[in-house]
Amino acid sequence: MASQVTHITYAKVVKEKFLTGKHIDEAKFYVGNIFPDIRYLGDITREESHIKNPTVGSLLKIENSFELGMYCHALIDRKREEALMKLGFYDVIAKDDLIPYAIKLIEDQVNYPRTKNLPEVIGYLDSVFEEEVKLVPKDTVVKWHKLTSEYFSQSPTRQTIARFVEGLSIDKKIINSVLQLMDKVKENKKAMRLIETTEENLF
């Protein structure tokens, strides 16, 4: 599972690789792409927000731009994890309960400079879409948009990561443990090289 900056980074990869020529409402596509992780706010489950067994073939059949974004989210989660396994990442860094969270937040730091359309995405988050409020209360959508918009507004640091994750009501002890794991992973040069090459191994 990727975090929010990385989802935008890889959604653009998916869009340019598989969806050229398809009419897409970019605002709905990118907001839909990060929508599934609104589940952390508690009004929808992962099973309800994440499509099971996503494939590129099924992605191509979707017409609604918001639903396309949601499906893209699940596809990215799947392909990213497959890429990490293929690269042998977990042979370099042992996988425990919190390591996946540390990795995905490091990915956000790595991908932030590569993700040139974040200012546009921040603008898209000024709107609440009908597809969102069909699934969760509007107040939850507004809170999610505010959290992610603020998170996207500058390159992720320990402070902005902690603020974003605290906004998702994650226990501070867990946040501190994840931040410490991030420091540990960053000391491993091979692990960092693999993280930096994940994008080119997605598809």
mmCIF file with all atom_site columns, C-alpha atoms in Angstrom:
data_model
loop_
_atom_site.group_PDB
_atom_site.id
_atom_site.type_symbol
_atom_site.label_atom_id
_atom_site.label_alt_id
_atom_site.label_comp_id
_atom_site.label_asym_id
_atom_site.label_entity_id
_atom_site.label_seq_id
_atom_site.pdbx_PDB_ins_code
_atom_site.Cartn_x
_atom_site.Cartn_y
_atom_site.Cartn_z
_atom_site.occupancy
_atom_site.B_iso_or_equiv
_atom_site.pdbx_formal_charge
_atom_site.auth_seq_id
_atom_site.auth_comp_id
_atom_site.auth_asym_id
_atom_site.auth_atom_id
_atom_site.pdbx_PDB_model_num
ATOM 1   C CA . MET A 1 1   ? 0.000   0.000  0.000   1.00 0.00 ? 1   MET A CA 1
ATOM 2   C CA . ALA A 1 2   ? 1.298   3.395  -0.957  1.00 0.00 ? 2   ALA A CA 1
ATOM 3   C CA . SER A 1 3   ? 0.758   6.699  0.820   1.00 0.00 ? 3   SER A CA 1
ATOM 4   C CA . GLN A 1 4   ? -0.860  9.792  -0.668  1.00 0.00 ? 4   GLN A CA 1
ATOM 5   C CA . VAL A 1 5   ? 1.965   11.553 -2.536  1.00 0.00 ? 5   VAL A CA 1
ATOM 6   C CA . THR A 1 6   ? 3.051   8.261  -4.057  1.00 0.00 ? 6   THR A CA 1
ATOM 7   C CA . HIS A 1 7   ? -0.511  7.467  -5.108  1.00 0.00 ? 7   HIS A CA 1
ATOM 8   C CA . ILE A 1 8   ? -0.588  10.705 -7.095  1.00 0.00 ? 8   ILE A CA 1
ATOM 9   C CA . THR A 1 9   ? 2.862   9.958  -8.556  1.00 0.00 ? 9   THR A CA 1
ATOM 10  C CA . TYR A 1 10  ? 1.897   6.478  -9.695  1.00 0.00 ? 10  TYR A CA 1
ATOM 11  C CA . ALA A 1 11  ? -1.618  7.463  -10.802 1.00 0.00 ? 11  ALA A CA 1
ATOM 12  C CA . LYS A 1 12  ? 0.011   9.763  -13.332 1.00 0.00 ? 12  LYS A CA 1
ATOM 13  C CA . VAL A 1 13  ? 2.153   6.833  -14.503 1.00 0.00 ? 13  VAL A CA 1
ATOM 14  C CA . VAL A 1 14  ? -0.966  4.681  -14.923 1.00 0.00 ? 14  VAL A CA 1
ATOM 15  C CA . LYS A 1 15  ? -2.811  7.475  -16.712 1.00 0.00 ? 15  LYS A CA 1
ATOM 16  C CA . GLU A 1 16  ? -0.001  8.092  -19.182 1.00 0.00 ? 16  GLU A CA 1
ATOM 17  C CA . LYS A 1 17  ? 0.746   4.395  -19.767 1.00 0.00 ? 17  LYS A CA 1
ATOM 18  C CA . PHE A 1 18  ? -2.765  2.962  -20.057 1.00 0.00 ? 18  PHE A CA 1
ATOM 19  C CA . LEU A 1 19  ? -5.370  5.732  -20.286 1.00 0.00 ? 19  LEU A CA 1
ATOM 20  C CA . THR A 1 20  ? -4.184  7.998  -23.097 1.00 0.00 ? 20  THR A CA 1
ATOM 21  C CA . GLY A 1 21  ? -7.061  8.821  -25.426 1.00 0.00 ? 21  GLY A CA 1
ATOM 22  C CA . LYS A 1 22  ? -9.638  8.151  -22.710 1.00 0.00 ? 22  LYS A CA 1
ATOM 23  C CA . HIS A 1 23  ? -11.724 11.163 -21.653 1.00 0.00 ? 23  HIS A CA 1
ATOM 24  C CA . ILE A 1 24  ? -10.936 11.762 -17.980 1.00 0.00 ? 24  ILE A CA 1
ATOM 25  C CA . ASP A 1 25  ? -12.058 14.425 -15.545 1.00 0.00 ? 25  ASP A CA 1
ATOM 26  C CA . GLU A 1 26  ? -8.652  14.903 -13.911 1.00 0.00 ? 26  GLU A CA 1
ATOM 27  C CA . ALA A 1 27  ? -10.053 16.429 -10.722 1.00 0.00 ? 27  ALA A CA 1
ATOM 28  C CA . LYS A 1 28  ? -12.315 13.442 -10.104 1.00 0.00 ? 28  LYS A CA 1
ATOM 29  C CA . PHE A 1 29  ? -9.627  10.981 -11.179 1.00 0.00 ? 29  PHE A CA 1
ATOM 30  C CA . TYR A 1 30  ? -6.954  12.248 -8.773  1.00 0.00 ? 30  TYR A CA 1
ATOM 31  C CA . VAL A 1 31  ? -9.345  12.883 -5.870  1.00 0.00 ? 31  VAL A CA 1
ATOM 32  C CA . GLY A 1 32  ? -10.800 9.409  -6.465  1.00 0.00 ? 32  GLY A CA 1
ATOM 33  C CA . ASN A 1 33  ? -7.293  8.004  -6.476  1.00 0.00 ? 33  ASN A CA 1
ATOM 34  C CA . ILE A 1 34  ? -6.568  9.119  -2.916  1.00 0.00 ? 34  ILE A CA 1
ATOM 35  C CA . PHE A 1 35  ? -10.142 8.662  -1.656  1.00 0.00 ? 35  PHE A CA 1
ATOM 36  C CA . PRO A 1 36  ? -9.830  4.985  -0.539  1.00 0.00 ? 36  PRO A CA 1
ATOM 37  C CA . ASP A 1 37  ? -7.500  5.901  2.341   1.00 0.00 ? 37  ASP A CA 1
ATOM 38  C CA . ILE A 1 38  ? -10.215 8.100  3.822   1.00 0.00 ? 38  ILE A CA 1
ATOM 39  C CA . ARG A 1 39  ? -10.989 4.823  5.581   1.00 0.00 ? 39  ARG A CA 1
ATOM 40  C CA . TYR A 1 40  ? -8.468  5.813  8.257   1.00 0.00 ? 40  TYR A CA 1
ATOM 41  C CA . LEU A 1 41  ? -11.035 8.353  9.478   1.00 0.00 ? 41  LEU A CA 1
ATOM 42  C CA . GLY A 1 42  ? -13.360 5.490  10.359  1.00 0.00 ? 42  GLY A CA 1
ATOM 43  C CA . ASP A 1 43  ? -16.502 5.934  8.250   1.00 0.00 ? 43  ASP A CA 1
ATOM 44  C CA . ILE A 1 44  ? -15.730 3.274  5.645   1.00 0.00 ? 44  ILE A CA 1
ATOM 45  C CA . THR A 1 45  ? -13.797 0.006  5.797   1.00 0.00 ? 45  THR A CA 1
ATOM 46  C CA . ARG A 1 46  ? -10.861 -1.075 3.666   1.00 0.00 ? 46  ARG A CA 1
ATOM 47  C CA . GLU A 1 47  ? -13.043 -3.781 2.159   1.00 0.00 ? 47  GLU A CA 1
ATOM 48  C CA . GLU A 1 48  ? -15.554 -1.135 1.087   1.00 0.00 ? 48  GLU A CA 1
ATOM 49  C CA . SER A 1 49  ? -13.007 1.386  -0.215  1.00 0.00 ? 49  SER A CA 1
ATOM 50  C CA . HIS A 1 50  ? -10.430 -0.858 -1.915  1.00 0.00 ? 50  HIS A CA 1
ATOM 51  C CA . ILE A 1 51  ? -11.339 -2.876 -5.006  1.00 0.00 ? 51  ILE A CA 1
ATOM 52  C CA . LYS A 1 52  ? -10.348 -6.541 -4.754  1.00 0.00 ? 52  LYS A CA 1
ATOM 53  C CA . ASN A 1 53  ? -8.028  -8.160 -7.311  1.00 0.00 ? 53  ASN A CA 1
ATOM 54  C CA . PRO A 1 54  ? -7.625  -5.136 -9.617  1.00 0.00 ? 54  PRO A CA 1
ATOM 55  C CA . THR A 1 55  ? -6.219  -5.632 -13.115 1.00 0.00 ? 55  THR A CA 1
ATOM 56  C CA . VAL A 1 56  ? -5.210  -3.320 -15.941 1.00 0.00 ? 56  VAL A CA 1
ATOM 57  C CA . GLY A 1 57  ? -7.819  -4.938 -18.177 1.00 0.00 ? 57  GLY A CA 1
ATOM 58  C CA . SER A 1 58  ? -10.650 -4.115 -15.805 1.00 0.00 ? 58  SER A CA 1
ATOM 59  C CA . LEU A 1 59  ? -9.274  -0.588 -15.287 1.00 0.00 ? 59  LEU A CA 1
ATOM 60  C CA . LEU A 1 60  ? -9.689  0.137  -18.990 1.00 0.00 ? 60  LEU A CA 1
ATOM 61  C CA . LYS A 1 61  ? -13.419 -0.641 -18.873 1.00 0.00 ? 61  LYS A CA 1
ATOM 62  C CA . ILE A 1 62  ? -14.294 2.006  -16.269 1.00 0.00 ? 62  ILE A CA 1
ATOM 63  C CA . GLU A 1 63  ? -15.913 5.203  -17.568 1.00 0.00 ? 63  GLU A CA 1
ATOM 64  C CA . ASN A 1 64  ? -16.626 7.255  -14.421 1.00 0.00 ? 64  ASN A CA 1
ATOM 65  C CA . SER A 1 65  ? -13.479 9.277  -13.635 1.00 0.00 ? 65  SER A CA 1
ATOM 66  C CA . PHE A 1 66  ? -13.860 9.089  -9.842  1.00 0.00 ? 66  PHE A CA 1
ATOM 67  C CA . GLU A 1 67  ? -14.397 5.326  -9.926  1.00 0.00 ? 67  GLU A CA 1
ATOM 68  C CA . LEU A 1 68  ? -11.438 5.073  -12.299 1.00 0.00 ? 68  LEU A CA 1
ATOM 69  C CA . GLY A 1 69  ? -9.309  6.867  -9.704  1.00 0.00 ? 69  GLY A CA 1
ATOM 70  C CA . MET A 1 70  ? -10.482 4.549  -6.924  1.00 0.00 ? 70  MET A CA 1
ATOM 71  C CA . TYR A 1 71  ? -9.729  1.499  -9.041  1.00 0.00 ? 71  TYR A CA 1
ATOM 72  C CA . CYS A 1 72  ? -6.334  2.942  -9.937  1.00 0.00 ? 72  CYS A CA 1
ATOM 73  C CA . HIS A 1 73  ? -5.598  3.269  -6.202  1.00 0.00 ? 73  HIS A CA 1
ATOM 74  C CA . ALA A 1 74  ? -6.158  -0.437 -5.625  1.00 0.00 ? 74  ALA A CA 1
ATOM 75  C CA . LEU A 1 75  ? -4.156  -1.349 -8.734  1.00 0.00 ? 75  LEU A CA 1
ATOM 76  C CA . ILE A 1 76  ? -1.241  0.790  -7.548  1.00 0.00 ? 76  ILE A CA 1
ATOM 77  C CA . ASP A 1 77  ? -1.308  -0.836 -4.106  1.00 0.00 ? 77  ASP A CA 1
ATOM 78  C CA . ARG A 1 78  ? -1.172  -4.271 -5.715  1.00 0.00 ? 78  ARG A CA 1
ATOM 79  C CA . LYS A 1 79  ? 1.506   -3.506 -8.316  1.00 0.00 ? 79  LYS A CA 1
ATOM 80  C CA . ARG A 1 80  ? 3.671   -1.606 -5.856  1.00 0.00 ? 80  ARG A CA 1
ATOM 81  C CA . GLU A 1 81  ? 3.729   -4.499 -3.397  1.00 0.00 ? 81  GLU A CA 1
ATOM 82  C CA . GLU A 1 82  ? 4.486   -6.919 -6.245  1.00 0.00 ? 82  GLU A CA 1
ATOM 83  C CA . ALA A 1 83  ? 7.352   -4.667 -7.345  1.00 0.00 ? 83  ALA A CA 1
ATOM 84  C CA . LEU A 1 84  ? 8.840   -4.559 -3.842  1.00 0.00 ? 84  LEU A CA 1
ATOM 85  C CA . MET A 1 85  ? 8.644   -8.352 -3.636  1.00 0.00 ? 85  MET A CA 1
ATOM 86  C CA . LYS A 1 86  ? 10.209  -8.755 -7.090  1.00 0.00 ? 86  LYS A CA 1
ATOM 87  C CA . LEU A 1 87  ? 13.030  -6.383 -6.139  1.00 0.00 ? 87  LEU A CA 1
ATOM 88  C CA . GLY A 1 88  ? 13.684  -8.439 -3.007  1.00 0.00 ? 88  GLY A CA 1
ATOM 89  C CA . PHE A 1 89  ? 13.073  -5.472 -0.725  1.00 0.00 ? 89  PHE A CA 1
ATOM 90  C CA . TYR A 1 90  ? 12.009  -7.614 2.233   1.00 0.00 ? 90  TYR A CA 1
ATOM 91  C CA . ASP A 1 91  ? 15.240  -9.572 1.982   1.00 0.00 ? 91  ASP A CA 1
ATOM 92  C CA . VAL A 1 92  ? 17.044  -6.300 2.650   1.00 0.00 ? 92  VAL A CA 1
ATOM 93  C CA . ILE A 1 93  ? 14.672  -4.962 5.312   1.00 0.00 ? 93  ILE A CA 1
ATOM 94  C CA . ALA A 1 94  ? 12.802  -7.510 7.432   1.00 0.00 ? 94  ALA A CA 1
ATOM 95  C CA . LYS A 1 95  ? 9.051   -6.985 7.280   1.00 0.00 ? 95  LYS A CA 1
ATOM 96  C CA . ASP A 1 96  ? 7.248   -6.412 10.574  1.00 0.00 ? 96  ASP A CA 1
ATOM 97  C CA . ASP A 1 97  ? 3.942   -4.754 11.473  1.00 0.00 ? 97  ASP A CA 1
ATOM 98  C CA . LEU A 1 98  ? 5.178   -1.156 11.116  1.00 0.00 ? 98  LEU A CA 1
ATOM 99  C CA . ILE A 1 99  ? 7.775   -1.433 8.340   1.00 0.00 ? 99  ILE A CA 1
ATOM 100 C CA . PRO A 1 100 ? 5.177   -1.030 5.545   1.00 0.00 ? 100 PRO A CA 1
ATOM 101 C CA . TYR A 1 101 ? 4.152   2.317  7.043   1.00 0.00 ? 101 TYR A CA 1
ATOM 102 C CA . ALA A 1 102 ? 7.741   3.503  7.301   1.00 0.00 ? 102 ALA A CA 1
ATOM 103 C CA . ILE A 1 103 ? 8.441   2.494  3.698   1.00 0.00 ? 103 ILE A CA 1
ATOM 104 C CA . LYS A 1 104 ? 5.414   4.223  2.233   1.00 0.00 ? 104 LYS A CA 1
ATOM 105 C CA . LEU A 1 105 ? 6.184   7.484  4.030   1.00 0.00 ? 105 LEU A CA 1
ATOM 106 C CA . ILE A 1 106 ? 9.783   7.377  2.799   1.00 0.00 ? 106 ILE A CA 1
ATOM 107 C CA . GLU A 1 107 ? 8.373   6.828  -0.697  1.00 0.00 ? 107 GLU A CA 1
ATOM 108 C CA . ASP A 1 108 ? 6.352   10.018 -0.298  1.00 0.00 ? 108 ASP A CA 1
ATOM 109 C CA . GLN A 1 109 ? 9.560   11.889 0.518   1.00 0.00 ? 109 GLN A CA 1
ATOM 110 C CA . VAL A 1 110 ? 11.334  10.344 -2.491  1.00 0.00 ? 110 VAL A CA 1
ATOM 111 C CA . ASN A 1 111 ? 8.440   10.962 -4.880  1.00 0.00 ? 111 ASN A CA 1
ATOM 112 C CA . TYR A 1 112 ? 7.469   14.467 -3.811  1.00 0.00 ? 112 TYR A CA 1
ATOM 113 C CA . PRO A 1 113 ? 10.007  16.237 -6.095  1.00 0.00 ? 113 PRO A CA 1
ATOM 114 C CA . ARG A 1 114 ? 8.916   14.014 -8.995  1.00 0.00 ? 114 ARG A CA 1
ATOM 115 C CA . THR A 1 115 ? 5.225   14.799 -8.579  1.00 0.00 ? 115 THR A CA 1
ATOM 116 C CA . LYS A 1 116 ? 4.790   18.038 -10.493 1.00 0.00 ? 116 LYS A CA 1
ATOM 117 C CA . ASN A 1 117 ? 0.977   18.098 -10.469 1.00 0.00 ? 117 ASN A CA 1
ATOM 118 C CA . LEU A 1 118 ? 0.477   18.382 -6.699  1.00 0.00 ? 118 LEU A CA 1
ATOM 119 C CA . PRO A 1 119 ? -0.487  22.099 -6.908  1.00 0.00 ? 119 PRO A CA 1
ATOM 120 C CA . GLU A 1 120 ? -3.295  21.106 -9.291  1.00 0.00 ? 120 GLU A CA 1
ATOM 121 C CA . VAL A 1 121 ? -4.379  18.287 -6.975  1.00 0.00 ? 121 VAL A CA 1
ATOM 122 C CA . ILE A 1 122 ? -4.489  20.705 -4.031  1.00 0.00 ? 122 ILE A CA 1
ATOM 123 C CA . GLY A 1 123 ? -6.846  22.828 -6.117  1.00 0.00 ? 123 GLY A CA 1
ATOM 124 C CA . TYR A 1 124 ? -9.029  19.812 -6.894  1.00 0.00 ? 124 TYR A CA 1
ATOM 125 C CA . LEU A 1 125 ? -9.364  19.164 -3.161  1.00 0.00 ? 125 LEU A CA 1
ATOM 126 C CA . ASP A 1 126 ? -11.234 22.467 -2.803  1.00 0.00 ? 126 ASP A CA 1
ATOM 127 C CA . SER A 1 127 ? -14.280 20.624 -4.178  1.00 0.00 ? 127 SER A CA 1
ATOM 128 C CA . VAL A 1 128 ? -16.372 17.852 -2.647  1.00 0.00 ? 128 VAL A CA 1
ATOM 129 C CA . PHE A 1 129 ? -17.663 15.397 -5.239  1.00 0.00 ? 129 PHE A CA 1
ATOM 130 C CA . GLU A 1 130 ? -21.006 13.626 -5.179  1.00 0.00 ? 130 GLU A CA 1
ATOM 131 C CA . GLU A 1 131 ? -19.290 10.251 -5.494  1.00 0.00 ? 131 GLU A CA 1
ATOM 132 C CA . GLU A 1 132 ? -17.541 10.881 -2.174  1.00 0.00 ? 132 GLU A CA 1
ATOM 133 C CA . VAL A 1 133 ? -20.611 11.853 -0.179  1.00 0.00 ? 133 VAL A CA 1
ATOM 134 C CA . LYS A 1 134 ? -22.436 8.782  -1.452  1.00 0.00 ? 134 LYS A CA 1
ATOM 135 C CA . LEU A 1 135 ? -19.885 6.733  0.465   1.00 0.00 ? 135 LEU A CA 1
ATOM 136 C CA . VAL A 1 136 ? -19.007 8.761  3.579   1.00 0.00 ? 136 VAL A CA 1
ATOM 137 C CA . PRO A 1 137 ? -20.420 11.816 5.403   1.00 0.00 ? 137 PRO A CA 1
ATOM 138 C CA . LYS A 1 138 ? -19.549 15.205 3.923   1.00 0.00 ? 138 LYS A CA 1
ATOM 139 C CA . ASP A 1 139 ? -17.812 16.309 7.148   1.00 0.00 ? 139 ASP A CA 1
ATOM 140 C CA . THR A 1 140 ? -15.426 13.362 6.781   1.00 0.00 ? 140 THR A CA 1
ATOM 141 C CA . VAL A 1 141 ? -14.716 14.258 3.164   1.00 0.00 ? 141 VAL A CA 1
ATOM 142 C CA . VAL A 1 142 ? -13.971 17.875 4.102   1.00 0.00 ? 142 VAL A CA 1
ATOM 143 C CA . LYS A 1 143 ? -11.604 16.724 6.874   1.00 0.00 ? 143 LYS A CA 1
ATOM 144 C CA . TRP A 1 144 ? -9.819  14.314 4.508   1.00 0.00 ? 144 TRP A CA 1
ATOM 145 C CA . HIS A 1 145 ? -9.416  16.976 1.839   1.00 0.00 ? 145 HIS A CA 1
ATOM 146 C CA . LYS A 1 146 ? -8.004  19.429 4.362   1.00 0.00 ? 146 LYS A CA 1
ATOM 147 C CA . LEU A 1 147 ? -5.529  16.886 5.763   1.00 0.00 ? 147 LEU A CA 1
ATOM 148 C CA . THR A 1 148 ? -4.271  15.752 2.367   1.00 0.00 ? 148 THR A CA 1
ATOM 149 C CA . SER A 1 149 ? -4.168  19.273 0.933   1.00 0.00 ? 149 SER A CA 1
ATOM 150 C CA . GLU A 1 150 ? -1.981  20.427 3.825   1.00 0.00 ? 150 GLU A CA 1
ATOM 151 C CA . TYR A 1 151 ? 0.191   17.316 3.473   1.00 0.00 ? 151 TYR A CA 1
ATOM 152 C CA . PHE A 1 152 ? 0.695   18.002 -0.240  1.00 0.00 ? 152 PHE A CA 1
ATOM 153 C CA . SER A 1 153 ? 1.612   21.645 0.323   1.00 0.00 ? 153 SER A CA 1
ATOM 154 C CA . GLN A 1 154 ? 5.296   20.966 1.081   1.00 0.00 ? 154 GLN A CA 1
ATOM 155 C CA . SER A 1 155 ? 7.831   18.160 0.857   1.00 0.00 ? 155 SER A CA 1
ATOM 156 C CA . PRO A 1 156 ? 7.138   15.692 3.692   1.00 0.00 ? 156 PRO A CA 1
ATOM 157 C CA . THR A 1 157 ? 9.225   16.160 6.820   1.00 0.00 ? 157 THR A CA 1
ATOM 158 C CA . ARG A 1 158 ? 9.087   14.394 10.175  1.00 0.00 ? 158 ARG A CA 1
ATOM 159 C CA . GLN A 1 159 ? 6.875   17.210 11.414  1.00 0.00 ? 159 GLN A CA 1
ATOM 160 C CA . THR A 1 160 ? 4.425   17.264 8.505   1.00 0.00 ? 160 THR A CA 1
ATOM 161 C CA . ILE A 1 161 ? 4.245   13.461 8.411   1.00 0.00 ? 161 ILE A CA 1
ATOM 162 C CA . ALA A 1 162 ? 3.503   13.366 12.139  1.00 0.00 ? 162 ALA A CA 1
ATOM 163 C CA . ARG A 1 163 ? 0.844   16.069 11.757  1.00 0.00 ? 163 ARG A CA 1
ATOM 164 C CA . PHE A 1 164 ? -0.819  14.246 8.851   1.00 0.00 ? 164 PHE A CA 1
ATOM 165 C CA . VAL A 1 165 ? -0.834  10.866 10.602  1.00 0.00 ? 165 VAL A CA 1
ATOM 166 C CA . GLU A 1 166 ? -2.031  12.394 13.891  1.00 0.00 ? 166 GLU A CA 1
ATOM 167 C CA . GLY A 1 167 ? -4.944  13.819 11.909  1.00 0.00 ? 167 GLY A CA 1
ATOM 168 C CA . LEU A 1 168 ? -5.886  10.235 11.077  1.00 0.00 ? 168 LEU A CA 1
ATOM 169 C CA . SER A 1 169 ? -6.145  9.534  14.839  1.00 0.00 ? 169 SER A CA 1
ATOM 170 C CA . ILE A 1 170 ? -3.111  7.234  14.893  1.00 0.00 ? 170 ILE A CA 1
ATOM 171 C CA . ASP A 1 171 ? -1.605  6.792  18.362  1.00 0.00 ? 171 ASP A CA 1
ATOM 172 C CA . LYS A 1 172 ? 1.439   9.014  18.952  1.00 0.00 ? 172 LYS A CA 1
ATOM 173 C CA . LYS A 1 173 ? 3.517   6.082  20.203  1.00 0.00 ? 173 LYS A CA 1
ATOM 174 C CA . ILE A 1 174 ? 2.944   4.298  16.909  1.00 0.00 ? 174 ILE A CA 1
ATOM 175 C CA . ILE A 1 175 ? 3.819   7.459  14.971  1.00 0.00 ? 175 ILE A CA 1
ATOM 176 C CA . ASN A 1 176 ? 7.089   7.817  16.890  1.00 0.00 ? 176 ASN A CA 1
ATOM 177 C CA . SER A 1 177 ? 7.939   4.158  16.260  1.00 0.00 ? 177 SER A CA 1
ATOM 178 C CA . VAL A 1 178 ? 7.294   4.587  12.525  1.00 0.00 ? 178 VAL A CA 1
ATOM 179 C CA . LEU A 1 179 ? 9.460   7.721  12.398  1.00 0.00 ? 179 LEU A CA 1
ATOM 180 C CA . GLN A 1 180 ? 12.292  5.811  14.090  1.00 0.00 ? 180 GLN A CA 1
ATOM 181 C CA . LEU A 1 181 ? 11.912  2.972  11.582  1.00 0.00 ? 181 LEU A CA 1
ATOM 182 C CA . MET A 1 182 ? 12.082  5.506  8.751   1.00 0.00 ? 182 MET A CA 1
ATOM 183 C CA . ASP A 1 183 ? 15.460  6.668  10.063  1.00 0.00 ? 183 ASP A CA 1
ATOM 184 C CA . LYS A 1 184 ? 16.648  3.046  10.218  1.00 0.00 ? 184 LYS A CA 1
ATOM 185 C CA . VAL A 1 185 ? 15.560  2.292  6.642   1.00 0.00 ? 185 VAL A CA 1
ATOM 186 C CA . LYS A 1 186 ? 17.196  5.482  5.348   1.00 0.00 ? 186 LYS A CA 1
ATOM 187 C CA . GLU A 1 187 ? 20.530  4.278  6.750   1.00 0.00 ? 187 GLU A CA 1
ATOM 188 C CA . ASN A 1 188 ? 20.309  1.222  4.475   1.00 0.00 ? 188 ASN A CA 1
ATOM 189 C CA . LYS A 1 189 ? 21.616  2.372  1.085   1.00 0.00 ? 189 LYS A CA 1
ATOM 190 C CA . LYS A 1 190 ? 20.446  -0.739 -0.756  1.00 0.00 ? 190 LYS A CA 1
ATOM 191 C CA . ALA A 1 191 ? 16.927  -0.388 0.620   1.00 0.00 ? 191 ALA A CA 1
ATOM 192 C CA . MET A 1 192 ? 16.819  3.239  -0.473  1.00 0.00 ? 192 MET A CA 1
ATOM 193 C CA . ARG A 1 193 ? 18.004  2.335  -3.993  1.00 0.00 ? 193 ARG A CA 1
ATOM 194 C CA . LEU A 1 194 ? 15.184  -0.197 -4.256  1.00 0.00 ? 194 LEU A CA 1
ATOM 195 C CA . ILE A 1 195 ? 12.596  2.328  -3.065  1.00 0.00 ? 195 ILE A CA 1
ATOM 196 C CA . GLU A 1 196 ? 13.856  4.818  -5.626  1.00 0.00 ? 196 GLU A CA 1
ATOM 197 C CA . THR A 1 197 ? 13.459  2.276  -8.453  1.00 0.00 ? 197 THR A CA 1
ATOM 198 C CA . THR A 1 198 ? 9.996   0.994  -7.521  1.00 0.00 ? 198 THR A CA 1
ATOM 199 C CA . GLU A 1 199 ? 8.233   3.187  -10.098 1.00 0.00 ? 199 GLU A CA 1
ATOM 200 C CA . GLU A 1 200 ? 10.110  1.693  -13.039 1.00 0.00 ? 200 GLU A CA 1
ATOM 201 C CA . ASN A 1 201 ? 9.217   -1.820 -11.877 1.00 0.00 ? 201 ASN A CA 1
ATOM 202 C CA . LEU A 1 202 ? 5.466   -1.259 -11.461 1.00 0.00 ? 202 LEU A CA 1
ATOM 203 C CA . PHE A 1 203 ? 4.364   -2.561 -14.863 1.00 0.00 ? 203 PHE A CA 1
#
